[in-house]
Coordinates of C-alpha atoms and ligand atoms in Angstrom, one line a residue:
X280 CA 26.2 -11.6 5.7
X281 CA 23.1 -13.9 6.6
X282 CA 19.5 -13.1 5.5
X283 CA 16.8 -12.8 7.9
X284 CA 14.0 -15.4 7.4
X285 CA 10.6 -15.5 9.7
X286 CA 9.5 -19.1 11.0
X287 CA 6.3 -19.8 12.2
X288 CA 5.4 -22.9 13.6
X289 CA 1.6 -23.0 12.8
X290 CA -1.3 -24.2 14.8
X291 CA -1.5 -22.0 17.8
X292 CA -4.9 -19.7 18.8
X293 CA -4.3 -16.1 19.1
X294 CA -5.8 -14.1 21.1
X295 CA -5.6 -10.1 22.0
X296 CA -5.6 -6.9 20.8
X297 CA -4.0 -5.4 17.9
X298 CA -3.7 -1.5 16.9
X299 CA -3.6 -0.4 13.3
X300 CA -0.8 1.8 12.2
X301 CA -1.1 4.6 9.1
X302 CA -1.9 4.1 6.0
X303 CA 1.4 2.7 4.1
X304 CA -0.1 3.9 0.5
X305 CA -0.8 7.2 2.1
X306 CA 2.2 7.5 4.4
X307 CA 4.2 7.0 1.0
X308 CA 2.4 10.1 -1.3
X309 CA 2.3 12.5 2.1
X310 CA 5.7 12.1 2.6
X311 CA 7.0 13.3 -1.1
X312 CA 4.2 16.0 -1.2
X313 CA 5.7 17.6 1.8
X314 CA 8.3 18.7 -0.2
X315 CA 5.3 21.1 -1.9
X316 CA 5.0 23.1 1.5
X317 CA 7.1 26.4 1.8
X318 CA 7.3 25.9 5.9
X319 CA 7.6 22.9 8.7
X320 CA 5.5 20.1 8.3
X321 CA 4.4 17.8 10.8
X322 CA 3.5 14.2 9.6
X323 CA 1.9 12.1 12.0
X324 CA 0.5 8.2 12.1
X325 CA 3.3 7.0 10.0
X326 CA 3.5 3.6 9.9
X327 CA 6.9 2.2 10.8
X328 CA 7.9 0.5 7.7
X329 CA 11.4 0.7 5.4
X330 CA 9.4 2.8 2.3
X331 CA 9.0 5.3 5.4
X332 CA 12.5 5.1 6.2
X333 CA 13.3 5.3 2.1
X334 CA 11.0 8.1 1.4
X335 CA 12.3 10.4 4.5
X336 CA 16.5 9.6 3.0
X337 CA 15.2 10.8 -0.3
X338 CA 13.7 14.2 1.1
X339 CA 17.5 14.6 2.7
X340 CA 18.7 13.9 -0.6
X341 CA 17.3 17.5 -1.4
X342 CA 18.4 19.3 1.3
X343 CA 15.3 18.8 3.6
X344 CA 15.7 18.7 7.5
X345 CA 13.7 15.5 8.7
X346 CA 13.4 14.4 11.8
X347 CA 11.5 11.1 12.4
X348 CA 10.7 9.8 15.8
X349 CA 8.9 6.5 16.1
X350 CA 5.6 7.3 13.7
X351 CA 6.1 11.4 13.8
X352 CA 7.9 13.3 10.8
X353 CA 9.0 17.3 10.9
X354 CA 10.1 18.4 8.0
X355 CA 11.6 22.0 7.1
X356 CA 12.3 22.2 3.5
X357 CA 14.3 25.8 4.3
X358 CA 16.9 24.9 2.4
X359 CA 15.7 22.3 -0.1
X360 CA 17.4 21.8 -3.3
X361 CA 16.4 20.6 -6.3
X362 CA 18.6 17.6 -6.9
X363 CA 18.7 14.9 -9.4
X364 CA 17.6 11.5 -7.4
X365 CA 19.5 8.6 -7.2
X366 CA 18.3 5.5 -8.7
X367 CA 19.4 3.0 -6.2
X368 CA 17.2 4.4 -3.2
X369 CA 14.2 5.3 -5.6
X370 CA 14.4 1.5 -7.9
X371 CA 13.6 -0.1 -4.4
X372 CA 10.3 1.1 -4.0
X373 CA 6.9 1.9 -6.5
X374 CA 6.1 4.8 -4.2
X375 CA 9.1 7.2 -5.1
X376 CA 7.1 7.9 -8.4
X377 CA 5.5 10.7 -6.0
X378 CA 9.0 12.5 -6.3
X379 CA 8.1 13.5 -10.0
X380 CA 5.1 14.7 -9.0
X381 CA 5.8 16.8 -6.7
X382 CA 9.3 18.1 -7.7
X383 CA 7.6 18.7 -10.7
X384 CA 4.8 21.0 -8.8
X385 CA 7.4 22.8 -6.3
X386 CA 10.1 23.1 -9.0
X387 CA 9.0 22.4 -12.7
X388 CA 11.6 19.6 -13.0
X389 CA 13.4 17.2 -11.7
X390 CA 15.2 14.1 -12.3
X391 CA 14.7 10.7 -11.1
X392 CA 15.3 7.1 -11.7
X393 CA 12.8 4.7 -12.3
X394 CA 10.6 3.5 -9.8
X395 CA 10.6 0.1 -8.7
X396 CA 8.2 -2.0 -6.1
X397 CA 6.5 -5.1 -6.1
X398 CA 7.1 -7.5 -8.9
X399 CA 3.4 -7.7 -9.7
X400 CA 3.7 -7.9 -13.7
X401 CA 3.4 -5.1 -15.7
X402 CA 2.9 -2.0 -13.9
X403 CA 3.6 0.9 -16.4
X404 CA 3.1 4.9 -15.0
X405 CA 2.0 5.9 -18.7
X406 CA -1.3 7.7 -17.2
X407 CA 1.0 9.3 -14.6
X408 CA 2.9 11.1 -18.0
X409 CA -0.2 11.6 -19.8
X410 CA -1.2 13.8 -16.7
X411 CA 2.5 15.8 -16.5
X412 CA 2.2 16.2 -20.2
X413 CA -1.2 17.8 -20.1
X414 CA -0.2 20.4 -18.2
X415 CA 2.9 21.9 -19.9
X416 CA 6.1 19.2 -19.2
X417 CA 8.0 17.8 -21.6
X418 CA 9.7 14.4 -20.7
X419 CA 13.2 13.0 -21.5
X420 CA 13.1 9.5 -21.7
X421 CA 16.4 8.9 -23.6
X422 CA 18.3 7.6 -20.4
X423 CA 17.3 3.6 -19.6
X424 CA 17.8 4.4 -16.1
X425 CA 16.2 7.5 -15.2
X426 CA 14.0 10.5 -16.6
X427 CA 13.7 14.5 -16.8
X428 CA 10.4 15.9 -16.5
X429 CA 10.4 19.7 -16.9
X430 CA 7.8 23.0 -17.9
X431 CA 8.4 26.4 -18.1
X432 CA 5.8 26.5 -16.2
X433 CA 2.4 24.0 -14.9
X434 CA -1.0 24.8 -16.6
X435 CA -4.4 23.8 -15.4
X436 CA -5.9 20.9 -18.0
X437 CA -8.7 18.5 -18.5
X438 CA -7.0 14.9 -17.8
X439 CA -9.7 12.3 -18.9
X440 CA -7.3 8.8 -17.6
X441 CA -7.9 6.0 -19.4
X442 CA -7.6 3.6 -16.7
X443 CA -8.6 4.4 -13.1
X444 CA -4.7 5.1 -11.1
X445 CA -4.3 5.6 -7.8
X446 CA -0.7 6.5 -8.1
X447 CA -2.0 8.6 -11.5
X448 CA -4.7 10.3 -9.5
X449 CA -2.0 11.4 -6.8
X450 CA 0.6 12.2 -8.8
X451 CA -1.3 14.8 -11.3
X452 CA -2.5 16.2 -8.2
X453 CA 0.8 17.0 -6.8
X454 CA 1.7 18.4 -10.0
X455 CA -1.4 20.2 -10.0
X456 CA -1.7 22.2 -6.8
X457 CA 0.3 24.9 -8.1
X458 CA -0.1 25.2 -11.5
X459 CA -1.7 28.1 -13.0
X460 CA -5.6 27.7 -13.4
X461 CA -8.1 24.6 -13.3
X462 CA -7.0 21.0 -13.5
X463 CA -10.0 18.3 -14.0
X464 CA -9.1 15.1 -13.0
X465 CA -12.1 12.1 -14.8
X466 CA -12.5 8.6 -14.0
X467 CA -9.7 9.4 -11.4
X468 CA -9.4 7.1 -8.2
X469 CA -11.6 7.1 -5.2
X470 CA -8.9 5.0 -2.9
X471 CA -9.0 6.3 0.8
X472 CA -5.5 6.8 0.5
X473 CA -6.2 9.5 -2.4
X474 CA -8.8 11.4 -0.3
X475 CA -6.0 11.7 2.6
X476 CA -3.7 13.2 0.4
X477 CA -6.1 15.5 -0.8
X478 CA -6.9 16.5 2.8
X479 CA -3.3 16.9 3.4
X480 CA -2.8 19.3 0.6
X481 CA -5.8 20.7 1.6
X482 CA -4.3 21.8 5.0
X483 CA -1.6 23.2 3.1
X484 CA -3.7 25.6 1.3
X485 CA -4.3 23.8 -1.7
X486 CA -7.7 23.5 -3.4
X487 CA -9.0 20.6 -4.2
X488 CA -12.3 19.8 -4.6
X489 CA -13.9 16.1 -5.1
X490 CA -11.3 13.8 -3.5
X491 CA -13.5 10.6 -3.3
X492 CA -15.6 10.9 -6.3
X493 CA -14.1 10.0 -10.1
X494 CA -14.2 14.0 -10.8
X495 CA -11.5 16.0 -8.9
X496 CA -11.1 19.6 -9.5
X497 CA -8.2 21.6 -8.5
X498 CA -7.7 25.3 -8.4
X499 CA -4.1 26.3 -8.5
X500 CA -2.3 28.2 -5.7
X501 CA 0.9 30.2 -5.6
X502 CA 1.9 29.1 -2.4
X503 CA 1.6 26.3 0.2
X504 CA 2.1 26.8 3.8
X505 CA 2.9 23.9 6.5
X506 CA 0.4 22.1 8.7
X507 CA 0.3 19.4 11.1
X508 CA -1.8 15.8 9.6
X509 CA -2.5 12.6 10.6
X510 CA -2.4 9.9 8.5
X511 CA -5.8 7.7 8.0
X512 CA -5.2 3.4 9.3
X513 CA -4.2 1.6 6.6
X514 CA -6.9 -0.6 5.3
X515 CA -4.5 -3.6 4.2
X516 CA -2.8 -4.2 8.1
X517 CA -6.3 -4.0 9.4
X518 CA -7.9 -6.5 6.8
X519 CA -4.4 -8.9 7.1
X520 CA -5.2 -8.8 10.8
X521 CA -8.9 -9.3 10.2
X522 CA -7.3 -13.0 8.1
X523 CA -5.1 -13.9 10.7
X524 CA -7.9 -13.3 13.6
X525 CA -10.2 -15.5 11.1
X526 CA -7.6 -18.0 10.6
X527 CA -6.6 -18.6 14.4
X528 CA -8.4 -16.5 16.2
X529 CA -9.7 -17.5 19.7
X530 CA -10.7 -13.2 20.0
X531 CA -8.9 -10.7 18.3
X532 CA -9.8 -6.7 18.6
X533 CA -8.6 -5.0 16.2
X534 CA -8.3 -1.1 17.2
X535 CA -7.9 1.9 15.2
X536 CA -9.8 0.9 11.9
X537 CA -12.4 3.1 9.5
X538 CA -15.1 0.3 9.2
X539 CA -16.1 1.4 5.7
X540 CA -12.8 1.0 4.7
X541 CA -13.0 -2.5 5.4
X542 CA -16.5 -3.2 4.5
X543 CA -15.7 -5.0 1.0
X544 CA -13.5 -7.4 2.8
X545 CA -16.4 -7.8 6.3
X546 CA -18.7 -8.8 3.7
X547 CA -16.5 -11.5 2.4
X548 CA -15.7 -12.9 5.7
X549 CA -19.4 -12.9 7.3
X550 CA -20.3 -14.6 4.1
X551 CA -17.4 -17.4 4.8
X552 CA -19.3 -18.0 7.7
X553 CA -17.4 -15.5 10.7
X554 CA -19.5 -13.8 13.0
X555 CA -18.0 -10.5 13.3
X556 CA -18.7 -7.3 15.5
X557 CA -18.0 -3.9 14.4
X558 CA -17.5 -1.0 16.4
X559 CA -16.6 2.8 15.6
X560 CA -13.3 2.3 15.1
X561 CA -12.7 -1.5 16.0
X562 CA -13.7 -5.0 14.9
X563 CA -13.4 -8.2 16.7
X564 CA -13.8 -11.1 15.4
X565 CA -12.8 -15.1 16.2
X566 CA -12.2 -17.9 14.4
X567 CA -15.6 -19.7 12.8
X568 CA -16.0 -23.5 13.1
X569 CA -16.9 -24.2 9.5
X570 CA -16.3 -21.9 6.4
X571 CA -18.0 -22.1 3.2
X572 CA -16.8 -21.0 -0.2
X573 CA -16.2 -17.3 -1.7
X574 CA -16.0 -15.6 -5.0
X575 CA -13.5 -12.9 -4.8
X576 CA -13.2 -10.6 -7.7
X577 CA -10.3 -7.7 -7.1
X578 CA -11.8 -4.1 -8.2
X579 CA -11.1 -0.5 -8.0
X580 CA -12.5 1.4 -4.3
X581 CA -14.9 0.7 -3.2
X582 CA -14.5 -3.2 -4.9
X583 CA -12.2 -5.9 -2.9
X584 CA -8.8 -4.6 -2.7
X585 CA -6.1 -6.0 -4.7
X586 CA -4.2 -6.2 -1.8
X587 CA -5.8 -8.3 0.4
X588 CA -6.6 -11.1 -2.4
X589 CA -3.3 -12.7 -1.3
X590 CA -3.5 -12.6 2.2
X591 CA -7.1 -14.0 2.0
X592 CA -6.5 -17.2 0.2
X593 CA -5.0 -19.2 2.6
X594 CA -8.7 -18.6 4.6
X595 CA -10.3 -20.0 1.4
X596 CA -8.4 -23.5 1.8
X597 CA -10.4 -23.8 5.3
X598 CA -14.0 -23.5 3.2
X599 CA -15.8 -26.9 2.1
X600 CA -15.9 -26.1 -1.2
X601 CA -14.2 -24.5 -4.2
X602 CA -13.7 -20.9 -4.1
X603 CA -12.4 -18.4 -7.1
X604 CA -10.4 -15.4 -6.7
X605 CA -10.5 -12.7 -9.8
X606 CA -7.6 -10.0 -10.2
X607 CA -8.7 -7.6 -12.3
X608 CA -5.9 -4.8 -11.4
X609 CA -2.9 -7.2 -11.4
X610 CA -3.9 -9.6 -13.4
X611 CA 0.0 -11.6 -12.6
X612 CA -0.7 -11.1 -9.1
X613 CA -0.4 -14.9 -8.2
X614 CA 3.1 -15.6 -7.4
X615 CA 2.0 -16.7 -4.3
X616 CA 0.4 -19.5 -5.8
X617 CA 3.6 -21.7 -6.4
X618 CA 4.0 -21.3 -2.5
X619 CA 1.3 -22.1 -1.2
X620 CA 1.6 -25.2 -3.2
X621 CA 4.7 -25.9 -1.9
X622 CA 3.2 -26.1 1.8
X623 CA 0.4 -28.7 0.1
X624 CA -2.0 -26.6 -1.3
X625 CA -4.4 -27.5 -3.6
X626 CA -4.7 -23.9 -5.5
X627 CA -4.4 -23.3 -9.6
X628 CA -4.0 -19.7 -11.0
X629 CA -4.5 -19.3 -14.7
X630 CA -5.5 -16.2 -16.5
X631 CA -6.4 -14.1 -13.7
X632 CA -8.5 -16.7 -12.0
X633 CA -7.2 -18.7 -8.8
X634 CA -9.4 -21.7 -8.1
X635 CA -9.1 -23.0 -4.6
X636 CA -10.2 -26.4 -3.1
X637 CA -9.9 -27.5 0.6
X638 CA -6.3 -28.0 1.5
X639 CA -4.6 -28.8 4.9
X640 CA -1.5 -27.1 4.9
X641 CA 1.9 -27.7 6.0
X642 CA 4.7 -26.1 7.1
X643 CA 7.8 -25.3 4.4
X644 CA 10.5 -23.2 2.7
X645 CA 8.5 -20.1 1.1
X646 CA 9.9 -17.0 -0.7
X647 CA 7.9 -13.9 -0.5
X648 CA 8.0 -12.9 -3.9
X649 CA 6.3 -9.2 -2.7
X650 CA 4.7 -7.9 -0.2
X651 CA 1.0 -8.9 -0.1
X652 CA 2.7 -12.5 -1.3
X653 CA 4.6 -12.2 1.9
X654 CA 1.3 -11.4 4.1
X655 CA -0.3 -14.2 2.5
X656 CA 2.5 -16.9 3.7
X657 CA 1.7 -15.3 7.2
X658 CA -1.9 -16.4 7.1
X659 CA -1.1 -19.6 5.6
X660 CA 2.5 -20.5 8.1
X661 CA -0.5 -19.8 11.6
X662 CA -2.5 -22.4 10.3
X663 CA 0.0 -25.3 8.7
X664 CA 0.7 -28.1 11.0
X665 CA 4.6 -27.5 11.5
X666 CA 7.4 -24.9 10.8
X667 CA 7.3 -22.9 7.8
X668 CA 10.4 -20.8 7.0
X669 CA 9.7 -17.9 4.7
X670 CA 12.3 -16.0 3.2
X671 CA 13.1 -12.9 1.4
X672 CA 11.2 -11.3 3.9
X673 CA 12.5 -7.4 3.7
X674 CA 8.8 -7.0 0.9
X675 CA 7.0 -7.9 4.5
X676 CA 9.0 -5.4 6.2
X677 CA 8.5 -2.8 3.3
X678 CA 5.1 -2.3 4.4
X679 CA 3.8 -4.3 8.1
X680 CA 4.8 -2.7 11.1
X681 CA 6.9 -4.8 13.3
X682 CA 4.5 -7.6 12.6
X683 CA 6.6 -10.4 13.7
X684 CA 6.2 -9.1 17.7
X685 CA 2.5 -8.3 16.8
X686 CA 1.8 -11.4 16.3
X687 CA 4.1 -13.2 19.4
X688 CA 2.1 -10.8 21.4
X689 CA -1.2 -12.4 20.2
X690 CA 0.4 -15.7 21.4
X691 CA 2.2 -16.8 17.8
X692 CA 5.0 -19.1 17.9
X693 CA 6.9 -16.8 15.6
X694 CA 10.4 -15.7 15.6
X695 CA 13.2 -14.4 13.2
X696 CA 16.4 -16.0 12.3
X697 CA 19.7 -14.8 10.5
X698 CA 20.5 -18.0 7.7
Ligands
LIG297 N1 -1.7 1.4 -14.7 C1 -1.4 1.7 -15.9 N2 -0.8 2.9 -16.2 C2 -0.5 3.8 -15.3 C3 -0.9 3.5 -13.9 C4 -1.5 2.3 -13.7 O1 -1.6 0.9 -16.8 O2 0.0 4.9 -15.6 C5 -2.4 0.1 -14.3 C6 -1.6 -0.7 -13.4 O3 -0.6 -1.5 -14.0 C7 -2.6 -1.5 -12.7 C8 -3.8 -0.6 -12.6 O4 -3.6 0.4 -13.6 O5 -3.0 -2.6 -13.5 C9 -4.0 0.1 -11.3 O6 -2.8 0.6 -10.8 P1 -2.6 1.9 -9.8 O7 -1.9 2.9 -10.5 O8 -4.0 2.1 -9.2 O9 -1.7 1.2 -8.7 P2 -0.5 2.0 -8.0 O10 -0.9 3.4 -7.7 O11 0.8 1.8 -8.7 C10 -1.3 1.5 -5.6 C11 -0.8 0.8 -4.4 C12 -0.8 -0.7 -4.6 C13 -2.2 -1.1 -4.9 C14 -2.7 -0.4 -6.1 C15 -4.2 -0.7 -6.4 C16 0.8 2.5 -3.7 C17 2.2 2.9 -3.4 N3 0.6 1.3 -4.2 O12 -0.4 1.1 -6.7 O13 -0.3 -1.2 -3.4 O14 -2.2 -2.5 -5.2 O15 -2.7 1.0 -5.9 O16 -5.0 -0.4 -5.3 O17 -0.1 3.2 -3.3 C18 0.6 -2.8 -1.9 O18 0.4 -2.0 -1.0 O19 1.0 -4.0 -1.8 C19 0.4 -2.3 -3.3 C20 1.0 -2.9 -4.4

């Protein structure tokens, strides 16, 4: 069987509209928390994405009626099970962490294989066990491939983590909902993605109190009812869009956005040298004629995101001058580096710095290594001169919604091809 590979051939202007889906890193913790309601759930926004796809198989796994039509997802979890979960489906995405969580909180055990995801270096879930372990679970590592997390029953504790989590955060919540008592969650995460899985548990009849600030508080409750939510726009697509509209932009509106969300990455591009309006809940923004050079340094919400540092850079080769990027969460997070090199950049990465110097770029063979590599190799194929073929694109898929027509429809000269 061929492997899919997207060529672009760089160079064109774009021009249109483009309409944000939900939140990926939300979509992917809302979906496993269902599993804590006792009745229907209605999940909509999703984006349309294969860890959507994943995460909805794994809820059939335990005997959970789904039923996803285009971005809506009804769940009735009458006659879930608690069943051990295969590795294969959970090892291909980070996200299916969220299981433990909230098996743990709906059943006081489960067992799962070991999550997988982007290859971004180390990412180790040792706050995530801290958390379970504070309140009552003991966990079996012994097996290489999966583990057992299991309490008599969830107690309320003081969880001080050690190193601000998003998944962490999330996860101790879902534990948490139902445990008996108070949980206090320090120095937790204030992600967007966090506070819409608070509201979501929230509509459930959960208490939570906090989501946004480092200090959540969470008063456990026997039962959880269904609700209807929808999921908040994903940050990322809307700031990847924002890099390809500053890229090659003639006009680009960009619909369905939470402009705060966005702001740390606005204020990097006005001071690149874009002009860019904002509206409510739209930006629009066009190409500038001359860029000048940015410090980037990744850091926890409200900071840059991690996760647009990749598909930035290749705006940073456009600047007249040399620009640093700083990862401070994923320090490793540079395997797009070698890439971008590859199409003629002129771009070093050494300890968790990535200096960048005016480049033309050209088109070439690319691998996305992960995801946000994979967005970044989308930035950087609409501006070489020529074709770039990048492959090992299922990462891109894994998280952009249908973005190879998005961007034909903006006037790319994009397509797919089996190799
Ligand atoms: N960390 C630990 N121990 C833990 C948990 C995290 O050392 O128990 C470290 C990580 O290795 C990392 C830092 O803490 O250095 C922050 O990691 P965090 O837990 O916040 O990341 P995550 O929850 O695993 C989510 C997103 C990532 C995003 C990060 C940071 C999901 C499914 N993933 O990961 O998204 O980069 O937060 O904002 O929500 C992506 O969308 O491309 C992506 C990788």
């Amino acid at each position: 069987m061929g492997q899919e590979v997207i060529k672009i051939r760089g160079g064109q202007t774009l021009k249109g509209e483009v309409n944000i889906n939900g939140a990926k890193n939300s979509a992917v913790a809302i979906i496993p928390a269902a599993i804590l309601a006792e009745d229907n759930v209605t999940i909509k926004g999703l984006p349309q994405i294969s860890d959507v796809e994943t995460l909805v198989s794994l809820l059939g796994d335990l005997n959970i009626k789904t039923n996803l039509t285009g971005t809506t997802l009804e769940v009735d979890p009458e006659e879930i099970i608690n069943a051990p979960l295969p590795n294969q489906k959970v090892e291909s995405l980070r996200a299916s962490y969220y299981m433990m969580g909230a098996m743990l909180g709906r059943f006081n055990k489960c067992v799962i294989g070991l999550p997988g995801g982007c290859p971004l270096g180390p990412r180790p879930i040792d706050q995530h066990i801290k958390g379970f372990k504070a309140l009552g679970a003991t966990i079996d590592e012994s097996s290489e491939t999966s583990m057992k997390i299991e309490a008599d029953k969830l107690v309320g504790a003081n969880i001080f983590l050690d190193i601000v989590s998003v998944g962490a955060t999330i996860n101790i919540m879902l534990a948490a909902v139902r445990a008996e008592g108070q949980t206090v969650i320090e120095n937790a995460a204030k992600e967007p993605e966090v506070v819409d899985v608070a509201r979501f548990l929230i509509s459930l009849g959960a208490d939570i109190k906090g989501a946004g600030t480092s200090t959540l508080k969470i008063n456990g409750v026997k039962h959880l009812h269904g609700s209807e939510h929808q999921v908040i726009p994903d940050r990322i697509e809307a700031g990847t869009y924002m890099c390809i509209a500053a890229a090659c932009g003639e006009e680009i509106k960009i619909n369905n956005i939470i402009p705060t969300h966005v702001e740390p990455l606005i204020v990097k591009l006005k001071e690149l040298g874009l002009d860019i309006n904002v509206g409510e809940d739209h930006t629009q923004i066009k190409r500038g004629n001359k860029y000048t050079s940015v410090d980037i340094k990744t850091l926890v919400y409200p900071g840059f995101a991690t996760d647009l540092q990749q598909p930035i850079t290749p705006l940073l080769f456009m600047a007249d001058g040399v620009s640093f990027v700083t990862e401070t969460i994923y320090p490793a997070r540079f395997k797009h580096v070698d890439e971008l090199k590859n199409m003629g950049a002129d771009i070093v990465a050494d300890n968790g710095t990535a200096t960048i110097k005016p480049s033309k770029l050209k088109g070439a063979k690319v691998y996305a290594s992960d995801l946000r590599a994979g967005a970044s190799l989308i930035v950087a194929g609409l501006i070489a001169e020529g074709v770039t073929t990048i492959y090992n694109v299922k990462h891109i898929h894994r998280g952009y919604t249908n973005i190879v027509n998005t961007l034909k429809s903006l006037g790319a000269d994009i397509w797919t091809e089996e190799v």
